Coordinates of N, CA and C and ligand atoms in Angstrom, one line a residue:
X23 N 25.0 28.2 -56.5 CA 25.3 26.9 -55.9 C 24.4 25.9 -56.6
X24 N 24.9 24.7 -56.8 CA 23.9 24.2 -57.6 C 24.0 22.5 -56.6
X25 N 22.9 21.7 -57.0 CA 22.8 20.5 -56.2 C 24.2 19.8 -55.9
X26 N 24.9 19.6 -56.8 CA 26.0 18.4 -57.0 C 27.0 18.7 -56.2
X27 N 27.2 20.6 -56.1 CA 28.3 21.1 -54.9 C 28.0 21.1 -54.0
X28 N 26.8 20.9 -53.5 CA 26.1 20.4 -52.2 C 26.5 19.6 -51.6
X29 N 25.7 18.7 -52.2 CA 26.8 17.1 -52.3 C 27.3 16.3 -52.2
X30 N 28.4 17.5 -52.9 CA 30.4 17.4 -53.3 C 30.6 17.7 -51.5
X31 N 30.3 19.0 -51.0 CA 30.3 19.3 -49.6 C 30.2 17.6 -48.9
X32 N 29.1 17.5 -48.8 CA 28.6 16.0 -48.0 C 29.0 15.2 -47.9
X33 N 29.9 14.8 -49.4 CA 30.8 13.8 -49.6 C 31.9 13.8 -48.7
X34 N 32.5 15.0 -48.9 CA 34.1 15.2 -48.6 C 33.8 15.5 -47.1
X35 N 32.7 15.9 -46.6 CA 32.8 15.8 -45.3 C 32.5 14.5 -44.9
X36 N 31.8 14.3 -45.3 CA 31.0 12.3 -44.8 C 32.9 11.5 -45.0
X37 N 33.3 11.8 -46.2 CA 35.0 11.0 -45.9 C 35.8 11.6 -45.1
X38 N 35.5 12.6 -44.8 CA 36.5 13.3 -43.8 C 36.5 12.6 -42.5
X39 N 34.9 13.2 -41.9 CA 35.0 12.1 -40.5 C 34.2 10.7 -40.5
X40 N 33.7 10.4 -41.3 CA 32.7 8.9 -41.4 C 32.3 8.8 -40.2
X41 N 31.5 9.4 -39.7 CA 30.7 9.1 -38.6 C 31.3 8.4 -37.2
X42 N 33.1 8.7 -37.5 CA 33.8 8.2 -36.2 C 33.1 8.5 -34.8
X43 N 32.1 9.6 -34.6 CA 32.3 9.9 -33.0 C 30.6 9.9 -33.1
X44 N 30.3 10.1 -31.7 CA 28.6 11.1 -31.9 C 27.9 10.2 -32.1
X45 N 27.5 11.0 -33.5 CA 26.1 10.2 -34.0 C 26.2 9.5 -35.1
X46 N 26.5 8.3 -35.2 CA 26.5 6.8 -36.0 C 25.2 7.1 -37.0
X47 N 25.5 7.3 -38.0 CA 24.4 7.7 -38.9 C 23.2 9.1 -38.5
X48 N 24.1 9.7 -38.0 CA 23.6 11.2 -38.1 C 22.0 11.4 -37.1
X49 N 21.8 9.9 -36.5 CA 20.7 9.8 -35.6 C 20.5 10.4 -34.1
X50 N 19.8 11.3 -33.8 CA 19.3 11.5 -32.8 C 20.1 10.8 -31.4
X51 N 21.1 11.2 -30.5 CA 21.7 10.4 -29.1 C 20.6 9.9 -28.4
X52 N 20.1 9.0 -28.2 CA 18.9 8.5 -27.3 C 19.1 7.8 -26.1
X53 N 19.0 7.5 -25.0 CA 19.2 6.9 -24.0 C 18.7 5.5 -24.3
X54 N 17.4 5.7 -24.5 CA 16.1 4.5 -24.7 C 15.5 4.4 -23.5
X55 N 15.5 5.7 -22.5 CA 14.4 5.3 -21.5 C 13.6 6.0 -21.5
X56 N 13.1 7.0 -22.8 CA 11.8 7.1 -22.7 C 11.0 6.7 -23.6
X57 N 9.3 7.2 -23.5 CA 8.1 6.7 -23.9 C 7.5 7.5 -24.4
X58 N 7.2 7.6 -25.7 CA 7.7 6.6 -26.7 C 9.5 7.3 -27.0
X59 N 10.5 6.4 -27.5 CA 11.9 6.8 -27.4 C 11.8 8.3 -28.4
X60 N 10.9 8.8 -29.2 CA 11.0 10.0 -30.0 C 10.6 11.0 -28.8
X61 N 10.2 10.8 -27.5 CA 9.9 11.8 -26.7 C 10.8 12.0 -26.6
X62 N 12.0 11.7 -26.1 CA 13.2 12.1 -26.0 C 13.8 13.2 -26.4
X63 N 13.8 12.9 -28.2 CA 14.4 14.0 -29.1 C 13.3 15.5 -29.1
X64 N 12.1 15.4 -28.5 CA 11.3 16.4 -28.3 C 11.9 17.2 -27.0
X65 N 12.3 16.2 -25.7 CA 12.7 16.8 -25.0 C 14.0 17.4 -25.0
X66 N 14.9 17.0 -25.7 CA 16.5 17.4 -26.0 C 16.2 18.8 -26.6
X67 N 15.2 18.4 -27.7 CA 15.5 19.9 -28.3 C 15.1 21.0 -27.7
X68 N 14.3 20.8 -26.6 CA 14.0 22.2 -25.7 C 15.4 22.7 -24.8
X69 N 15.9 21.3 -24.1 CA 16.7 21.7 -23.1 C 18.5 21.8 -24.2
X70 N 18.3 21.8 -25.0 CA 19.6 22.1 -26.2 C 19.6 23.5 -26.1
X71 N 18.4 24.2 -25.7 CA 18.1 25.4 -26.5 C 19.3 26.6 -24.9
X72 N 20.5 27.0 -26.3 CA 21.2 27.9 -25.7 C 22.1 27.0 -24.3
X73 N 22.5 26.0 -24.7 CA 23.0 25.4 -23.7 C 24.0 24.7 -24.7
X74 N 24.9 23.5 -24.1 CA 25.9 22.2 -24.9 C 24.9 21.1 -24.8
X75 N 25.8 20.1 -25.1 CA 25.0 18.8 -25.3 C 25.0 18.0 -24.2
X76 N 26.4 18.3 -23.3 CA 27.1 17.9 -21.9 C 25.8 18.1 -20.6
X77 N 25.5 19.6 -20.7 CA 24.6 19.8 -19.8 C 23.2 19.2 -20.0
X78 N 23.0 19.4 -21.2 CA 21.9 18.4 -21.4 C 21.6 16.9 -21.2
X79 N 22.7 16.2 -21.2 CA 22.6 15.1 -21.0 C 22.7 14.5 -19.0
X80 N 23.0 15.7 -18.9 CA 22.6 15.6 -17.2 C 21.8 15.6 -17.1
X81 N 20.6 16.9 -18.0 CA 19.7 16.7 -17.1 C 19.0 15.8 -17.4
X82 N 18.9 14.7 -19.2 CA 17.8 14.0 -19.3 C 18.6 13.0 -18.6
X83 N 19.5 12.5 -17.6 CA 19.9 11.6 -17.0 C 18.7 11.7 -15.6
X84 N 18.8 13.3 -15.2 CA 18.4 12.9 -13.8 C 16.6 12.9 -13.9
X85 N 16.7 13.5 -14.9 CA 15.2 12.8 -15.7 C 14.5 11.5 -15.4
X86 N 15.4 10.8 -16.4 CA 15.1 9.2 -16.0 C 15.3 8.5 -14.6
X87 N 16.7 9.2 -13.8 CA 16.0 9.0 -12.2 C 15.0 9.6 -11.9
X88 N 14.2 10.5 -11.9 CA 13.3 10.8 -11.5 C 11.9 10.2 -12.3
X89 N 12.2 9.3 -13.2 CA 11.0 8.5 -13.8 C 10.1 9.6 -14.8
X90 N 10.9 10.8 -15.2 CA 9.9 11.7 -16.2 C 10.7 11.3 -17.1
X91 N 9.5 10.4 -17.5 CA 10.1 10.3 -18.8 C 9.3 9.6 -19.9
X92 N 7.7 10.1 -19.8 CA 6.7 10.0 -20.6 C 5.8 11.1 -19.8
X93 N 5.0 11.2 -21.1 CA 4.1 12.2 -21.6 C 3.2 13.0 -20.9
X94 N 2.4 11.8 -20.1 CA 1.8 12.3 -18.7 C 2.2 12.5 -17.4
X95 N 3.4 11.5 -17.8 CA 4.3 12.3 -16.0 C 4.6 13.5 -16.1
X96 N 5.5 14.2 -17.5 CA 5.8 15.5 -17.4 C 4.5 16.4 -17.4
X97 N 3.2 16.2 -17.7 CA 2.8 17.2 -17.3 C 2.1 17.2 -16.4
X98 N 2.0 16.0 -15.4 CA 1.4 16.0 -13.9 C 2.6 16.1 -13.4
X99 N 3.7 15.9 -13.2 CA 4.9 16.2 -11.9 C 4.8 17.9 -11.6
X100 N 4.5 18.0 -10.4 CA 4.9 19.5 -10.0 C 5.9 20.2 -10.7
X101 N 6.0 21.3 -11.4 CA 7.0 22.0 -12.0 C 8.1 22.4 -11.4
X102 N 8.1 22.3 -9.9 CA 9.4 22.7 -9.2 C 10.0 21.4 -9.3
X103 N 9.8 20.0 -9.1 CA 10.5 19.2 -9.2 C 11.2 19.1 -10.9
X104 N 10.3 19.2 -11.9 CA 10.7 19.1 -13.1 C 11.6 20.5 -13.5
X105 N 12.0 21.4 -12.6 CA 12.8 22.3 -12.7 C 14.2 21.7 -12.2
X106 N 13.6 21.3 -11.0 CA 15.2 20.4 -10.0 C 15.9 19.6 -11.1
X107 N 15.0 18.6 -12.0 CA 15.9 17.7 -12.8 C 16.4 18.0 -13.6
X108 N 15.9 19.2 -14.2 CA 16.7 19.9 -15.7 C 17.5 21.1 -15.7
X109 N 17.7 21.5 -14.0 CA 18.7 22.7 -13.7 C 19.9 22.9 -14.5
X110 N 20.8 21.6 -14.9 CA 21.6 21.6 -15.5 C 21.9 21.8 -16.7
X111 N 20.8 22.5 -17.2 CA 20.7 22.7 -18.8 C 20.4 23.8 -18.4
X112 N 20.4 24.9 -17.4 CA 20.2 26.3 -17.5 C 19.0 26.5 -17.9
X113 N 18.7 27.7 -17.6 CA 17.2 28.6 -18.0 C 16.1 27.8 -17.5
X114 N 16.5 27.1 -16.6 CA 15.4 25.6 -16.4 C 13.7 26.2 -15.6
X115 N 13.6 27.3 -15.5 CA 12.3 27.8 -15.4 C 11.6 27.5 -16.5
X116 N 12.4 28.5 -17.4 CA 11.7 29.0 -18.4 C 11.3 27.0 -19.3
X117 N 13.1 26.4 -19.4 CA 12.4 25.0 -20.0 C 11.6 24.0 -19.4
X118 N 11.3 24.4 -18.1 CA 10.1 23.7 -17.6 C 9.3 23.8 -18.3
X119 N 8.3 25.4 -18.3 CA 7.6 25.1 -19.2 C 7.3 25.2 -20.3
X120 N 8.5 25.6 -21.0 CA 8.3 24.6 -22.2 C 7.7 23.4 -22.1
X121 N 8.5 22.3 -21.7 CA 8.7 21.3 -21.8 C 6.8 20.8 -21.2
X122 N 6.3 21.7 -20.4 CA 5.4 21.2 -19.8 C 4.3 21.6 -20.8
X123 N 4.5 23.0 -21.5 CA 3.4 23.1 -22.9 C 3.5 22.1 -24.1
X124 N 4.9 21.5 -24.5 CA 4.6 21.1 -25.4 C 4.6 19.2 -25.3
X125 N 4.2 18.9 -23.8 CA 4.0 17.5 -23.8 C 2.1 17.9 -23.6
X126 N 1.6 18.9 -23.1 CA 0.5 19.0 -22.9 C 0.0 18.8 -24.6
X127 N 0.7 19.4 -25.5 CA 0.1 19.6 -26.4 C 0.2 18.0 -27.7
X128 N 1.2 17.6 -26.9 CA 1.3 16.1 -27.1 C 0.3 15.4 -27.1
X129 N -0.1 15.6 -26.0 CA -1.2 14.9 -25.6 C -2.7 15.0 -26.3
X130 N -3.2 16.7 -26.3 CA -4.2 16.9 -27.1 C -4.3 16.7 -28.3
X131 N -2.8 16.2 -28.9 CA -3.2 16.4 -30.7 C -4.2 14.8 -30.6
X132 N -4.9 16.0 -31.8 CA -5.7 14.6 -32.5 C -5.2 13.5 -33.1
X133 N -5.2 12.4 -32.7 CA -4.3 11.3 -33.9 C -3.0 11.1 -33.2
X134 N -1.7 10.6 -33.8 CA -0.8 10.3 -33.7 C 0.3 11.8 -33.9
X135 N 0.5 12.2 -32.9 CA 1.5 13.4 -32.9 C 3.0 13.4 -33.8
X136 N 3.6 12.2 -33.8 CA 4.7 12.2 -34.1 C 4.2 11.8 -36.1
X137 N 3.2 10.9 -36.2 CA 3.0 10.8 -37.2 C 2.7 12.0 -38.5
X138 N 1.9 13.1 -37.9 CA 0.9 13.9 -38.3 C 1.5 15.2 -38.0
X139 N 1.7 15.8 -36.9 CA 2.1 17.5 -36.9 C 2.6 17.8 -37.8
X140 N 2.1 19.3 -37.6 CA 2.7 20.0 -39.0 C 4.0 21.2 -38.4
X141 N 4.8 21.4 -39.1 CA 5.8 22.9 -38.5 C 4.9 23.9 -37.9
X142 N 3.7 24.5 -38.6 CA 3.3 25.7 -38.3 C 2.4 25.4 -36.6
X143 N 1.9 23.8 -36.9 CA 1.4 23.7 -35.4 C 2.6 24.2 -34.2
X144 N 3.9 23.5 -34.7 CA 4.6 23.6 -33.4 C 5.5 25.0 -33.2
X145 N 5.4 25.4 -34.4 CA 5.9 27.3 -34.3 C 4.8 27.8 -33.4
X146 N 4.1 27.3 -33.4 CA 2.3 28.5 -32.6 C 2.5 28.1 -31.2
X147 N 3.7 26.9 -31.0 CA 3.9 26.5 -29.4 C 4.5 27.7 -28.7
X148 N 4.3 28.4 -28.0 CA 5.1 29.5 -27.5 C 6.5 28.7 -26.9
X149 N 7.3 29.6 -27.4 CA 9.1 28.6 -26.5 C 9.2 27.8 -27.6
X150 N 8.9 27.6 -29.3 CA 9.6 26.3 -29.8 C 9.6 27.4 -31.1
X151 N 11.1 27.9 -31.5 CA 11.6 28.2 -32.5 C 11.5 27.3 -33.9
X152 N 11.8 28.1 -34.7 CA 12.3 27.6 -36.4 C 13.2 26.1 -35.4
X153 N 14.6 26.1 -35.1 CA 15.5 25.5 -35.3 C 14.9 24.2 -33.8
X154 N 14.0 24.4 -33.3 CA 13.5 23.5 -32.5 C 12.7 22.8 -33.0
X155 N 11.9 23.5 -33.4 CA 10.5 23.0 -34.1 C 11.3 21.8 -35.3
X156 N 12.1 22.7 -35.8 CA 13.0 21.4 -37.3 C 13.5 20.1 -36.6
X157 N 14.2 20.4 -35.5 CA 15.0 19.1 -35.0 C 13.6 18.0 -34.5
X158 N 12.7 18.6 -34.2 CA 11.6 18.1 -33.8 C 10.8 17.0 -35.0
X159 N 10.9 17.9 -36.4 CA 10.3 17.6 -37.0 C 11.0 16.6 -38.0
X160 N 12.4 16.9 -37.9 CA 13.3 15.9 -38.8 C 13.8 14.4 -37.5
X161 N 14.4 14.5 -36.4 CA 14.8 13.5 -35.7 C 13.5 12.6 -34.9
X162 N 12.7 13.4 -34.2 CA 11.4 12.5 -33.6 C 10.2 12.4 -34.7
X163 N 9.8 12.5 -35.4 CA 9.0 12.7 -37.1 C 9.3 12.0 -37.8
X164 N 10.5 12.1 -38.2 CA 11.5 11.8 -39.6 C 10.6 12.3 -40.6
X165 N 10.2 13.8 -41.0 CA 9.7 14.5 -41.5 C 11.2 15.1 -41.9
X166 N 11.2 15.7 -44.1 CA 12.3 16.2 -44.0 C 11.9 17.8 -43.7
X167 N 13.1 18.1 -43.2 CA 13.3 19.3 -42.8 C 14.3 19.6 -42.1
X168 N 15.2 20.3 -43.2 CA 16.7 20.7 -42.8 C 16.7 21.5 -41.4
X169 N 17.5 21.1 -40.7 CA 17.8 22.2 -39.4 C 19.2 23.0 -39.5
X170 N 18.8 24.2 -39.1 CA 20.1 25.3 -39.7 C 20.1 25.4 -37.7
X171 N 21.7 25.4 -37.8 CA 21.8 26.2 -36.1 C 22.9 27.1 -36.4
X172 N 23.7 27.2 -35.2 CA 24.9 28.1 -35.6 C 25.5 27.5 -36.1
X173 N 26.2 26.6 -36.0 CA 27.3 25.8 -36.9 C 27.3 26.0 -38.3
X174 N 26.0 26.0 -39.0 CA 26.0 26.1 -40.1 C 25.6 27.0 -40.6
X175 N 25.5 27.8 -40.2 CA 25.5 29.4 -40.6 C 26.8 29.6 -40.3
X176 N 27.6 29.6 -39.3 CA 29.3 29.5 -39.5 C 30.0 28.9 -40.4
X177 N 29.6 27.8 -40.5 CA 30.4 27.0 -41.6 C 30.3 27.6 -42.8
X178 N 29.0 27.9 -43.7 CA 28.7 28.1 -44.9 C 28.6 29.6 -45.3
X179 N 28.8 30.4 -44.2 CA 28.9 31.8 -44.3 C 30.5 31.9 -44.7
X180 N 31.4 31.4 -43.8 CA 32.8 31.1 -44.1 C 33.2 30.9 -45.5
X181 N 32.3 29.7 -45.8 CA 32.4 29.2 -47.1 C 32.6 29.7 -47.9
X182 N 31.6 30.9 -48.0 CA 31.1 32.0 -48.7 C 29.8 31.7 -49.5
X183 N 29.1 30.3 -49.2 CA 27.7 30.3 -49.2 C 26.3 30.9 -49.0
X184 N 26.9 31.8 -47.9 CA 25.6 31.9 -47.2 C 26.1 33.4 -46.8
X185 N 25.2 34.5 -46.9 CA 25.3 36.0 -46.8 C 25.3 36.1 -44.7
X186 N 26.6 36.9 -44.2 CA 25.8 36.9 -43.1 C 24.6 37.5 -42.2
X187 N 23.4 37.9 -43.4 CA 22.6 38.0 -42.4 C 21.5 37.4 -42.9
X188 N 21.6 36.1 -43.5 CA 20.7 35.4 -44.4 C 19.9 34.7 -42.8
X189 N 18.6 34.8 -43.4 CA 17.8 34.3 -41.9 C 17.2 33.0 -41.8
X190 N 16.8 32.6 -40.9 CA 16.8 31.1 -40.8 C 16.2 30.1 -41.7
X191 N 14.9 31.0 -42.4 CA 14.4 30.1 -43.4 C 14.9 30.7 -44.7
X192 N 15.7 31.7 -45.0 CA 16.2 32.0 -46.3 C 17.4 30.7 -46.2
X193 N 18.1 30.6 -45.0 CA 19.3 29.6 -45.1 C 18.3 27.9 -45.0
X194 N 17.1 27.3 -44.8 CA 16.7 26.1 -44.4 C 16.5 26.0 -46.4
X195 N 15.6 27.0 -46.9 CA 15.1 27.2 -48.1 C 16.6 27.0 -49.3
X196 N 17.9 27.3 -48.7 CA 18.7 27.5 -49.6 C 18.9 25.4 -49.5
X197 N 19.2 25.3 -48.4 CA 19.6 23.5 -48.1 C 18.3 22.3 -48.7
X198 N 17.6 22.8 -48.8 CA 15.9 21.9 -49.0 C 16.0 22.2 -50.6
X199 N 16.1 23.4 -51.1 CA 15.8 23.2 -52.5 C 17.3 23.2 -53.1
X200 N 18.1 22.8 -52.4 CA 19.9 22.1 -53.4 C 19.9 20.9 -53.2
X201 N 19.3 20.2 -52.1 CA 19.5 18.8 -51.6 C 18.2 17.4 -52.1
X202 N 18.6 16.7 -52.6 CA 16.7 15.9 -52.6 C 16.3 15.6 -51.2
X203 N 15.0 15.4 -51.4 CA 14.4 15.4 -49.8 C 14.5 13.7 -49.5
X204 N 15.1 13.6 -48.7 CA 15.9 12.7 -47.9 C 16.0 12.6 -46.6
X205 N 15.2 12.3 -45.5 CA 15.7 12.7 -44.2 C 16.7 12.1 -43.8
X206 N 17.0 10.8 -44.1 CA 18.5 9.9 -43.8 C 19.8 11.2 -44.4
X207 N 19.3 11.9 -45.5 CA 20.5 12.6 -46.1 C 20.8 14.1 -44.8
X208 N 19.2 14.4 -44.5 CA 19.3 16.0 -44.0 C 20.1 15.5 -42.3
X209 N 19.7 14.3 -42.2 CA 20.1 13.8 -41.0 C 21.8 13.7 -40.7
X210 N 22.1 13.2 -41.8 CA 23.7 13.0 -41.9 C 24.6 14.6 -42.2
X211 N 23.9 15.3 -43.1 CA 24.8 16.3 -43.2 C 24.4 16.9 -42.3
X212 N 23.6 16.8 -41.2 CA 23.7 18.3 -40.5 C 24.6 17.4 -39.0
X213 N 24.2 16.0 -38.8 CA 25.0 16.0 -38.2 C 26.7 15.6 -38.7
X214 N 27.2 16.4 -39.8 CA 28.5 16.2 -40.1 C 29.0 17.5 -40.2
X215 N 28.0 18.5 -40.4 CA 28.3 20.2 -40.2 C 28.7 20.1 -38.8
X216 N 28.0 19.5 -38.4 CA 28.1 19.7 -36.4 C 30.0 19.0 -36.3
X217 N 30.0 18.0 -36.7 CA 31.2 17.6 -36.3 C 32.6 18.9 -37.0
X218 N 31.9 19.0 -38.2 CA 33.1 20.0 -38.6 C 33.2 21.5 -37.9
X219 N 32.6 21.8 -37.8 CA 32.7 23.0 -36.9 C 33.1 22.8 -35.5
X220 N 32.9 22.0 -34.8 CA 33.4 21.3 -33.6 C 34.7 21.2 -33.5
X221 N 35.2 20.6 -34.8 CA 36.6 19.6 -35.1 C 37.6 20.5 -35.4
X222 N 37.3 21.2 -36.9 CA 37.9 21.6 -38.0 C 37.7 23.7 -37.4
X223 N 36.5 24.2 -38.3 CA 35.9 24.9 -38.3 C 35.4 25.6 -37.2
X224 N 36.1 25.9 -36.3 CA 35.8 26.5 -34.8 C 35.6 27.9 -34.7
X225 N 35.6 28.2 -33.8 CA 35.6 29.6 -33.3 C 36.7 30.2 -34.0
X226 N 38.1 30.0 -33.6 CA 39.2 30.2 -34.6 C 39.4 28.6 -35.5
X227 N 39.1 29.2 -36.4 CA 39.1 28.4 -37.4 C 40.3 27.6 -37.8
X228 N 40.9 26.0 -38.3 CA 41.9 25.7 -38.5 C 42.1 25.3 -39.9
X229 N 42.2 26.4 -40.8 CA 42.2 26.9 -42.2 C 43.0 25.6 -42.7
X230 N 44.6 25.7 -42.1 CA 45.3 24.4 -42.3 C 45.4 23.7 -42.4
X231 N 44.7 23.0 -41.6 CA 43.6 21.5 -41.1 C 42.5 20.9 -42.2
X232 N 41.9 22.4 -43.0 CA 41.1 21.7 -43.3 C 40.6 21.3 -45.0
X233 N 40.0 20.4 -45.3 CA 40.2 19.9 -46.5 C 39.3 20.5 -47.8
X234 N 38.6 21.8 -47.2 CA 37.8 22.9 -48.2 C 38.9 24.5 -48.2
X235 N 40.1 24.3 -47.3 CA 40.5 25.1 -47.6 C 41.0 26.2 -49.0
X236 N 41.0 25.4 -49.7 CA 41.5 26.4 -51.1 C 40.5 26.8 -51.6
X237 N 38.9 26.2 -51.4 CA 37.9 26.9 -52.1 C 36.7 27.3 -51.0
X238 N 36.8 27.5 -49.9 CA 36.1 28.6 -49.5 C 36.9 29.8 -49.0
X239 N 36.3 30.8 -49.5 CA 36.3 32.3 -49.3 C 37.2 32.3 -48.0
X240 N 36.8 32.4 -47.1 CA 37.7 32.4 -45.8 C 39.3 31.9 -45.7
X241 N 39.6 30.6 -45.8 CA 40.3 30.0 -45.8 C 41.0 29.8 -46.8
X242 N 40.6 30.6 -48.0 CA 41.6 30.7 -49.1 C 42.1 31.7 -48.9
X243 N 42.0 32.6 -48.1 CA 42.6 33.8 -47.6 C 44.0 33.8 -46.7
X244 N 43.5 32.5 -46.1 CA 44.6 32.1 -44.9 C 45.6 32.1 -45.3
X245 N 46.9 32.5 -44.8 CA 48.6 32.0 -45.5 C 48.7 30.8 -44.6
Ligands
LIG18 S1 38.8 26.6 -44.7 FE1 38.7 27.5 -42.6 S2 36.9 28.8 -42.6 FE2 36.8 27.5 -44.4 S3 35.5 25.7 -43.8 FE3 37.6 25.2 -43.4 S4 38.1 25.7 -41.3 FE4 36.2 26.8 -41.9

C-alpha cells in the first residue's frame, strides 16, 4: 500500500458522502455545555466505550441537566449520582469511574492537560484503552493520532488491507506512516470510515452499493 492509495481511499470516500450527515468536518459532536468544550470529547470517549452514539448522547444530555459538566464537579459529585446520569450508556459503574479517574487526573496534570499529555500517560489510566486514549488525543488535543475502532478494521480487512488479526497498533502504525500527519486529515477519514461502514459497508455488506467494489478483495467476489 503506498500513500497515494490511501488517499485515493479518502478521496472517493470524502466524494462519496461529503460530510452530508454527522460530523461536518470530521469534528468531534459537541453540545457546547461543557468546561472547557474538549472535556466533553474526554467524556464521550469513555461513555462510547462498547455502547452507540444514541445512548451516549443521553447520557451526556442528562449530564448537563445535572450541571456535571466540568472538571471538579465530576469528581466531587457522589458517584451514585454520576452513575444515575450515565446509566444510559450501560456499564455505568464501571464508567463512573472511569470517568471519575481520569477527570482526577485532569486535574493533577502539571500544566495544561489538553496542551501537553502524552498517549503513554493516558494508557497508564486504568479504563482508557489504545482506541480511547487516541480519540482523546486526536479530537480534545488535536494531537495526530489515527484512531482505529471496529469500523475500520472491518472496512480495510474487507478491503484486503489489513490481515484479520492485525492489532491495534500494527493497524494505527499502518494509517500514520501511509498518511502525512495531519489531524484535520486523521479527523476526516476516520470520520468518513465511520460513515461508510454505517451506510455502505455494514454488517452484511452492500457490495452493489458500493463504489470500491471491483477492487477490494471482498466485494470483487460478490456476483
Ligand atoms: S465492496 Fe463490499 S466489502 Fe468492500 S468496502 Fe464495499 S461494501 Fe465493504
Amino acid at each position: 500500500m503506498s500513500n497515494s492509495q490511501l488517499i485515493k481511499i479518502y478521496q472517493v470516500l470524502r466524494d462519496t458522502y461529503s460530510f452530508s450527515t454527522g460530523w461536518p468536518d470530521g469534528e468531534w459532536p459537541l453540545s457546547g455545555h461543557f468546561r472547557p468544550q474538549r472535556l466533553e470529547v474526554v467524556v464521550g470517549a469513555i461513555l462510547t466505550q462498547n455502547t452507540n452514539w444514541n445512548n451516549v448522547e443521553k447520557a451526556l444530555d442528562q449530564m448537563v441537566r445535572q450541571e456535571l459538566v466540568e472538571a471538579v464537579k465530576l469528581a466531587h459529585c457522589p458517584q451514585s449520582q454520576l452513575e444515575r446520569a450515565i446509566r444510559s450508556a450501560g456499564f455505568y459503574r464501571q464508567k463512573a469511574e472511569r470517568l471519575k479517574r481520569v477527570v482526577r487526573f485532569i486535574l493533577d496534570y502539571p500544566g495544561d492537560f489538553y496542551g501537553r499529555v502524552r498517549r503513554e500517560e493516558l494508557l497508564s489510566i486504568k479504563g482508557i484503552g489504545p482506541e480511547t486514549a487516541d480519540s482523546i488525543l486526536l479530537y480534545a488535543c488535536d494531537q495526530p493520532h489515527f484512531v482505529v475502532d471496529a469500523y475500520t478494521c472491518r472496512v480495510f480487512a474487507r478491503y484486503g488491507l489489513l490481515g484479520e488479526r492485525a492489532s491495534y497498533q500494527e493497524i494505527k502504525h499502518f494509517f500514520e506512516s501511509c498518511l502525512p500527519v495531519d489531524v484535520r486529515l486523521y479527523k476526516r477519514f476516520h470520520a468518513l470510515i465511520v460513515e461508510h461502514a454505517k451506510r455502505t459497508c455494514k454488517k452484511t455488506p452492500l457490495c452493489h452499493a458500493c463504489v470500491f467494489q471491483t477492487e477490494c478483495a471482498y466485494g470483487s467476489k460478490v456476483n
